[in-house]
PDB file of C-alpha atoms in Angstrom:
ATOM      1  CA  MET A   1    -177.197   2.179 187.873  1.00 64.00           C
ATOM      2  CA  ALA A   2    -179.737   3.109 190.574  1.00 82.00           C
ATOM      3  CA  ASN A   3    -183.440   3.221 189.716  1.00 88.00           C
ATOM      4  CA  SER A   4    -183.464   7.005 190.091  1.00 90.00           C
ATOM      5  CA  GLN A   5    -180.712   7.336 187.492  1.00 91.00           C
ATOM      6  CA  ILE A   6    -182.469   4.935 185.139  1.00 94.00           C
ATOM      7  CA  THR A   7    -185.673   6.983 185.413  1.00 96.00           C
ATOM      8  CA  LYS A   8    -183.830  10.259 184.817  1.00 96.00           C
ATOM      9  CA  LYS A   9    -182.042   8.742 181.825  1.00 95.00           C
ATOM     10  CA  ALA A  10    -185.359   7.571 180.352  1.00 97.00           C
ATOM     11  CA  MET A  11    -186.779  11.096 180.657  1.00 98.00           C
ATOM     12  CA  ALA A  12    -183.585  12.574 179.217  1.00 97.00           C
ATOM     13  CA  ASP A  13    -183.710  10.217 176.236  1.00 96.00           C
ATOM     14  CA  ALA A  14    -187.374  11.094 175.716  1.00 97.00           C
ATOM     15  CA  LEU A  15    -186.643  14.836 175.748  1.00 97.00           C
ATOM     16  CA  LYS A  16    -183.731  14.445 173.338  1.00 95.00           C
ATOM     17  CA  GLU A  17    -185.873  12.368 170.996  1.00 96.00           C
ATOM     18  CA  LEU A  18    -188.702  14.929 171.110  1.00 96.00           C
ATOM     19  CA  MET A  19    -186.267  17.774 170.439  1.00 95.00           C
ATOM     20  CA  LYS A  20    -185.318  16.181 167.132  1.00 92.00           C
ATOM     21  CA  THR A  21    -188.718  17.140 165.723  1.00 92.00           C
ATOM     22  CA  LYS A  22    -190.137  19.792 168.030  1.00 93.00           C
ATOM     23  CA  PRO A  23    -188.807  23.073 169.462  1.00 92.00           C
ATOM     24  CA  LEU A  24    -188.068  22.936 173.183  1.00 93.00           C
ATOM     25  CA  ASN A  25    -190.667  25.596 174.006  1.00 91.00           C
ATOM     26  CA  ARG A  26    -193.388  23.399 172.410  1.00 94.00           C
ATOM     27  CA  ILE A  27    -192.528  20.309 174.459  1.00 96.00           C
ATOM     28  CA  SER A  28    -194.526  19.662 177.608  1.00 97.00           C
ATOM     29  CA  VAL A  29    -193.875  17.499 180.622  1.00 97.00           C
ATOM     30  CA  GLN A  30    -196.792  15.378 179.422  1.00 97.00           C
ATOM     31  CA  ASP A  31    -195.023  14.847 176.073  1.00 97.00           C
ATOM     32  CA  ILE A  32    -191.914  13.624 177.883  1.00 98.00           C
ATOM     33  CA  VAL A  33    -193.685  11.226 180.240  1.00 97.00           C
ATOM     34  CA  ASN A  34    -195.870   9.873 177.434  1.00 97.00           C
ATOM     35  CA  LYS A  35    -192.741   9.178 175.381  1.00 97.00           C
ATOM     36  CA  CYS A  36    -191.082   7.156 178.129  1.00 95.00           C
ATOM     37  CA  GLY A  37    -194.146   5.576 179.732  1.00 95.00           C
ATOM     38  CA  LEU A  38    -194.018   7.411 183.058  1.00 96.00           C
ATOM     39  CA  ASN A  39    -196.408   9.786 184.788  1.00 94.00           C
ATOM     40  CA  ARG A  40    -196.189  13.481 185.623  1.00 95.00           C
ATOM     41  CA  GLN A  41    -195.684  12.803 189.325  1.00 96.00           C
ATOM     42  CA  THR A  42    -192.564  10.812 188.526  1.00 96.00           C
ATOM     43  CA  PHE A  43    -191.224  13.673 186.424  1.00 97.00           C
ATOM     44  CA  TYR A  44    -191.807  16.214 189.193  1.00 97.00           C
ATOM     45  CA  TYR A  45    -190.280  13.895 191.772  1.00 97.00           C
ATOM     46  CA  HIS A  46    -186.977  14.162 189.883  1.00 97.00           C
ATOM     47  CA  PHE A  47    -187.110  17.610 188.240  1.00 97.00           C
ATOM     48  CA  HIS A  48    -188.816  20.935 188.908  1.00 97.00           C
ATOM     49  CA  ASP A  49    -189.302  21.615 185.211  1.00 95.00           C
ATOM     50  CA  ILE A  50    -188.072  20.761 181.736  1.00 95.00           C
ATOM     51  CA  PHE A  51    -185.167  23.191 182.062  1.00 92.00           C
ATOM     52  CA  GLU A  52    -183.838  21.341 185.084  1.00 94.00           C
ATOM     53  CA  LEU A  53    -183.981  18.121 183.054  1.00 96.00           C
ATOM     54  CA  LEU A  54    -182.151  19.891 180.233  1.00 93.00           C
ATOM     55  CA  GLU A  55    -179.436  21.018 182.644  1.00 89.00           C
ATOM     56  CA  TRP A  56    -179.154  17.470 184.026  1.00 92.00           C
ATOM     57  CA  ILE A  57    -178.646  16.115 180.512  1.00 93.00           C
ATOM     58  CA  TYR A  58    -175.765  18.465 179.791  1.00 88.00           C
ATOM     59  CA  LYS A  59    -174.116  17.766 183.133  1.00 85.00           C
ATOM     60  CA  LYS A  60    -174.531  14.011 182.964  1.00 85.00           C
ATOM     61  CA  GLU A  61    -173.693  13.375 179.324  1.00 81.00           C
ATOM     62  CA  ALA A  62    -170.950  15.807 178.576  1.00 69.00           C
ATOM     63  CA  ILE A  63    -169.181  17.145 181.627  1.00 67.00           C
ATOM     64  CA  GLU A  64    -168.123  13.716 182.876  1.00 69.00           C
ATOM     65  CA  LYS A  65    -166.507  12.860 179.529  1.00 70.00           C
ATOM     66  CA  ILE A  66    -163.863  15.590 179.655  1.00 76.00           C
ATOM     67  CA  SER A  67    -162.591  15.404 183.230  1.00 72.00           C
ATOM     68  CA  GLN A  68    -159.367  13.699 182.130  1.00 76.00           C
ATOM     69  CA  TYR A  69    -158.292  16.605 179.914  1.00 80.00           C
ATOM     70  CA  LYS A  70    -157.745  19.329 182.534  1.00 78.00           C
ATOM     71  CA  ASN A  71    -154.033  19.815 181.874  1.00 76.00           C
ATOM     72  CA  TYR A  72    -151.838  21.765 179.492  1.00 76.00           C
ATOM     73  CA  GLU A  73    -150.800  18.736 177.477  1.00 81.00           C
ATOM     74  CA  HIS A  74    -154.381  17.577 176.766  1.00 81.00           C
ATOM     75  CA  TRP A  75    -156.636  20.654 176.966  1.00 84.00           C
ATOM     76  CA  THR A  76    -157.120  20.706 173.183  1.00 87.00           C
ATOM     77  CA  GLU A  77    -158.468  17.132 173.319  1.00 89.00           C
ATOM     78  CA  GLY A  78    -160.915  18.194 176.035  1.00 86.00           C
ATOM     79  CA  PHE A  79    -162.027  21.113 173.918  1.00 87.00           C
ATOM     80  CA  TYR A  80    -162.398  18.753 170.963  1.00 90.00           C
ATOM     81  CA  GLN A  81    -164.694  16.563 173.092  1.00 89.00           C
ATOM     82  CA  VAL A  82    -166.959  19.585 173.645  1.00 88.00           C
ATOM     83  CA  PHE A  83    -167.196  20.139 169.873  1.00 92.00           C
ATOM     84  CA  LYS A  84    -167.727  16.401 169.341  1.00 91.00           C
ATOM     85  CA  TYR A  85    -170.573  16.285 171.858  1.00 90.00           C
ATOM     86  CA  ILE A  86    -172.275  19.191 170.080  1.00 92.00           C
ATOM     87  CA  GLU A  87    -171.789  17.549 166.670  1.00 93.00           C
ATOM     88  CA  ASP A  88    -173.053  14.180 167.904  1.00 92.00           C
ATOM     89  CA  ASN A  89    -176.100  15.858 169.456  1.00 91.00           C
ATOM     90  CA  LYS A  90    -176.564  18.549 166.810  1.00 93.00           C
ATOM     91  CA  LEU A  91    -180.368  18.729 166.758  1.00 92.00           C
ATOM     92  CA  PHE A  92    -180.572  18.693 170.541  1.00 93.00           C
ATOM     93  CA  CYS A  93    -177.890  21.380 170.980  1.00 92.00           C
ATOM     94  CA  MET A  94    -179.164  23.592 168.155  1.00 93.00           C
ATOM     95  CA  ASN A  95    -182.707  23.337 169.489  1.00 93.00           C
ATOM     96  CA  THR A  96    -181.401  24.378 172.921  1.00 92.00           C
ATOM     97  CA  LEU A  97    -179.387  27.256 171.424  1.00 92.00           C
ATOM     98  CA  ASN A  98    -182.465  28.586 169.617  1.00 90.00           C
ATOM     99  CA  SER A  99    -184.799  28.355 172.616  1.00 88.00           C
ATOM    100  CA  LEU A 100    -185.389  29.675 176.089  1.00 79.00           C
ATOM    101  CA  GLY A 101    -183.091  26.853 177.178  1.00 81.00           C
ATOM    102  CA  ARG A 102    -180.091  28.626 175.653  1.00 87.00           C
ATOM    103  CA  GLU A 103    -178.933  29.626 179.116  1.00 87.00           C
ATOM    104  CA  HIS A 104    -178.540  25.934 179.997  1.00 85.00           C
ATOM    105  CA  LEU A 105    -176.364  25.334 176.932  1.00 86.00           C
ATOM    106  CA  GLU A 106    -174.260  28.369 177.800  1.00 90.00           C
ATOM    107  CA  ASN A 107    -174.001  27.203 181.431  1.00 87.00           C
ATOM    108  CA  TYR A 108    -172.883  23.785 180.223  1.00 86.00           C
ATOM    109  CA  LEU A 109    -170.300  25.316 177.899  1.00 89.00           C
ATOM    110  CA  TYR A 110    -169.055  27.635 180.625  1.00 92.00           C
ATOM    111  CA  SER A 111    -168.804  24.831 183.165  1.00 88.00           C
ATOM    112  CA  VAL A 112    -166.848  22.398 180.998  1.00 86.00           C
ATOM    113  CA  THR A 113    -164.648  25.048 179.405  1.00 90.00           C
ATOM    114  CA  TYR A 114    -163.821  26.797 182.683  1.00 92.00           C
ATOM    115  CA  ASP A 115    -162.970  23.421 184.202  1.00 89.00           C
ATOM    116  CA  LEU A 116    -160.522  22.735 181.365  1.00 88.00           C
ATOM    117  CA  VAL A 117    -158.970  26.199 181.406  1.00 91.00           C
ATOM    118  CA  ILE A 118    -158.589  26.536 185.173  1.00 93.00           C
ATOM    119  CA  GLY A 119    -156.865  23.135 185.208  1.00 90.00           C
ATOM    120  CA  VAL A 120    -154.359  24.438 182.671  1.00 90.00           C
ATOM    121  CA  VAL A 121    -153.903  27.712 184.578  1.00 93.00           C
ATOM    122  CA  TYR A 122    -153.236  25.839 187.840  1.00 94.00           C
ATOM    123  CA  GLU A 123    -150.764  23.527 186.153  1.00 91.00           C
ATOM    124  CA  ILE A 124    -148.823  26.343 184.492  1.00 91.00           C
ATOM    125  CA  SER A 125    -148.792  28.503 187.622  1.00 93.00           C
ATOM    126  CA  ARG A 126    -147.742  25.668 189.924  1.00 92.00           C
ATOM    127  CA  ASN A 127    -144.335  27.238 190.649  1.00 91.00           C
ATOM    128  CA  MET A 128    -145.472  30.867 190.389  1.00 92.00           C
ATOM    129  CA  LYS A 129    -146.757  33.291 192.985  1.00 92.00           C
ATOM    130  CA  VAL A 130    -150.027  34.379 191.396  1.00 92.00           C
ATOM    131  CA  LYS A 131    -153.035  35.213 193.508  1.00 93.00           C
ATOM    132  CA  GLU A 132    -156.114  33.068 193.108  1.00 95.00           C
ATOM    133  CA  LYS A 133    -158.218  36.000 191.906  1.00 95.00           C
ATOM    134  CA  TYR A 134    -155.870  36.531 188.944  1.00 95.00           C
ATOM    135  CA  LYS A 135    -155.871  32.841 188.048  1.00 95.00           C
ATOM    136  CA  GLU A 136    -159.676  32.911 188.080  1.00 96.00           C
ATOM    137  CA  PHE A 137    -159.705  36.118 186.014  1.00 96.00           C
ATOM    138  CA  ILE A 138    -157.468  34.557 183.348  1.00 94.00           C
ATOM    139  CA  ALA A 139    -159.543  31.361 183.276  1.00 94.00           C
ATOM    140  CA  ASN A 140    -162.778  33.355 183.019  1.00 96.00           C
ATOM    141  CA  PHE A 141    -161.406  35.475 180.167  1.00 95.00           C
ATOM    142  CA  TYR A 142    -160.328  32.486 178.070  1.00 93.00           C
ATOM    143  CA  THR A 143    -163.502  30.582 178.926  1.00 94.00           C
ATOM    144  CA  LEU A 144    -165.711  33.385 177.629  1.00 95.00           C
ATOM    145  CA  ALA A 145    -163.604  33.648 174.456  1.00 93.00           C
ATOM    146  CA  PHE A 146    -163.878  29.904 173.849  1.00 92.00           C
ATOM    147  CA  ILE A 147    -167.647  29.913 174.442  1.00 94.00           C
ATOM    148  CA  GLY A 148    -168.027  32.753 171.947  1.00 94.00           C
ATOM    149  CA  LEU A 149    -166.095  30.711 169.412  1.00 94.00           C
ATOM    150  CA  ILE A 150    -168.293  27.639 169.962  1.00 94.00           C
ATOM    151  CA  ILE A 151    -171.558  29.567 169.754  1.00 95.00           C
ATOM    152  CA  GLN A 152    -170.478  31.330 166.551  1.00 95.00           C
ATOM    153  CA  TRP A 153    -169.482  27.957 165.097  1.00 96.00           C
ATOM    154  CA  MET A 154    -172.938  26.613 165.950  1.00 95.00           C
ATOM    155  CA  LYS A 155    -174.731  29.672 164.535  1.00 94.00           C
ATOM    156  CA  LYS A 156    -172.789  29.304 161.292  1.00 95.00           C
ATOM    157  CA  GLY A 157    -174.035  25.752 160.871  1.00 94.00           C
ATOM    158  CA  MET A 158    -170.998  23.902 162.282  1.00 95.00           C
ATOM    159  CA  ARG A 159    -169.398  23.849 158.842  1.00 94.00           C
ATOM    160  CA  GLU A 160    -165.803  24.298 159.939  1.00 94.00           C
ATOM    161  CA  GLU A 161    -164.029  21.194 161.178  1.00 94.00           C
ATOM    162  CA  PRO A 162    -163.489  21.279 164.960  1.00 94.00           C
ATOM    163  CA  GLU A 163    -159.919  20.029 164.488  1.00 94.00           C
ATOM    164  CA  LYS A 164    -159.089  23.105 162.391  1.00 93.00           C
ATOM    165  CA  LEU A 165    -160.677  25.491 164.882  1.00 93.00           C
ATOM    166  CA  ILE A 166    -158.790  23.891 167.749  1.00 92.00           C
ATOM    167  CA  LYS A 167    -155.505  23.932 165.818  1.00 91.00           C
ATOM    168  CA  ASP A 168    -155.960  27.634 165.040  1.00 91.00           C
ATOM    169  CA  LEU A 169    -156.952  28.344 168.620  1.00 88.00           C
ATOM    170  CA  SER A 170    -153.991  26.420 169.988  1.00 87.00           C
ATOM    171  CA  GLU A 171    -151.590  28.366 167.766  1.00 85.00           C
ATOM    172  CA  LEU A 172    -153.210  31.649 168.785  1.00 85.00           C
ATOM    173  CA  ILE A 173    -152.930  31.100 172.510  1.00 82.00           C
ATOM    174  CA  GLU A 174    -149.732  29.035 172.627  1.00 77.00           C
ATOM    175  CA  GLY A 175    -147.707  30.550 175.448  1.00 79.00           C
ATOM    176  CA  ASN A 176    -150.345  33.166 176.264  1.00 85.00           C
ATOM    177  CA  PHE A 177    -151.472  31.452 179.462  1.00 83.00           C
ATOM    178  CA  MET A 178    -147.891  31.735 180.743  1.00 86.00           C
ATOM    179  CA  LYS A 179    -147.549  35.357 179.604  1.00 88.00           C
ATOM    180  CA  ALA A 180    -150.798  36.325 181.314  1.00 87.00           C
ATOM    181  CA  LEU A 181    -149.763  34.586 184.534  1.00 89.00           C
ATOM    182  CA  GLN A 182    -146.336  36.250 184.447  1.00 88.00           C
ATOM    183  CA  LYS A 183    -147.999  39.669 184.220  1.00 88.00           C
ATOM    184  CA  TYR A 184    -149.884  38.930 187.438  1.00 88.00           C
ATOM    185  CA  GLU A 185    -147.032  37.269 189.280  1.00 83.00           C
ATOM    186  CA  LEU A 186    -146.288  39.076 192.531  1.00 70.00           C
ATOM    187  CA  CYS A 187    -149.065  41.648 191.924  1.00 71.00           C
ATOM    188  CA  ASP A 188    -150.630  43.219 195.012  1.00 65.00           C
TER     189      ASP A 188
END
């Protein structure tokens, strides 16, 4: 791992540790650099602000873990990995959800979920004549629905087992990707 990545990881770990006991909006750059033994100049060399660090954490830690699940056969496992990441980092994610950093959590969720869904849409539509704009529309629709489900699950204290939610979701949308694509086949 390059020195730059090691430094970023140290700051990320410091922020995550601080967020276990302190709301994001009460954490300063000075708090982060003190926690990991760096100086403010080093922080600003790598990130513009704490929110950019927050975004980096979500991209680095979570998005890379689900890249192998972008197909119809495994999309539920990819979605499970999103739930698992949130469970494993509950204080960090809940703190983000309840702060000005919420947009970064939502961006993370949108990015990973859209990536999963568009992979499924492309796979299913491989032998269909569906315009790109309709594929993107379908992926966006399902992505926003899935994000809503995740955020509600978080707001309700993450009590329901992710496996049950994913099973119910899978049963609900089974075949619906294909039906939606068929409706748009040969449109325009």
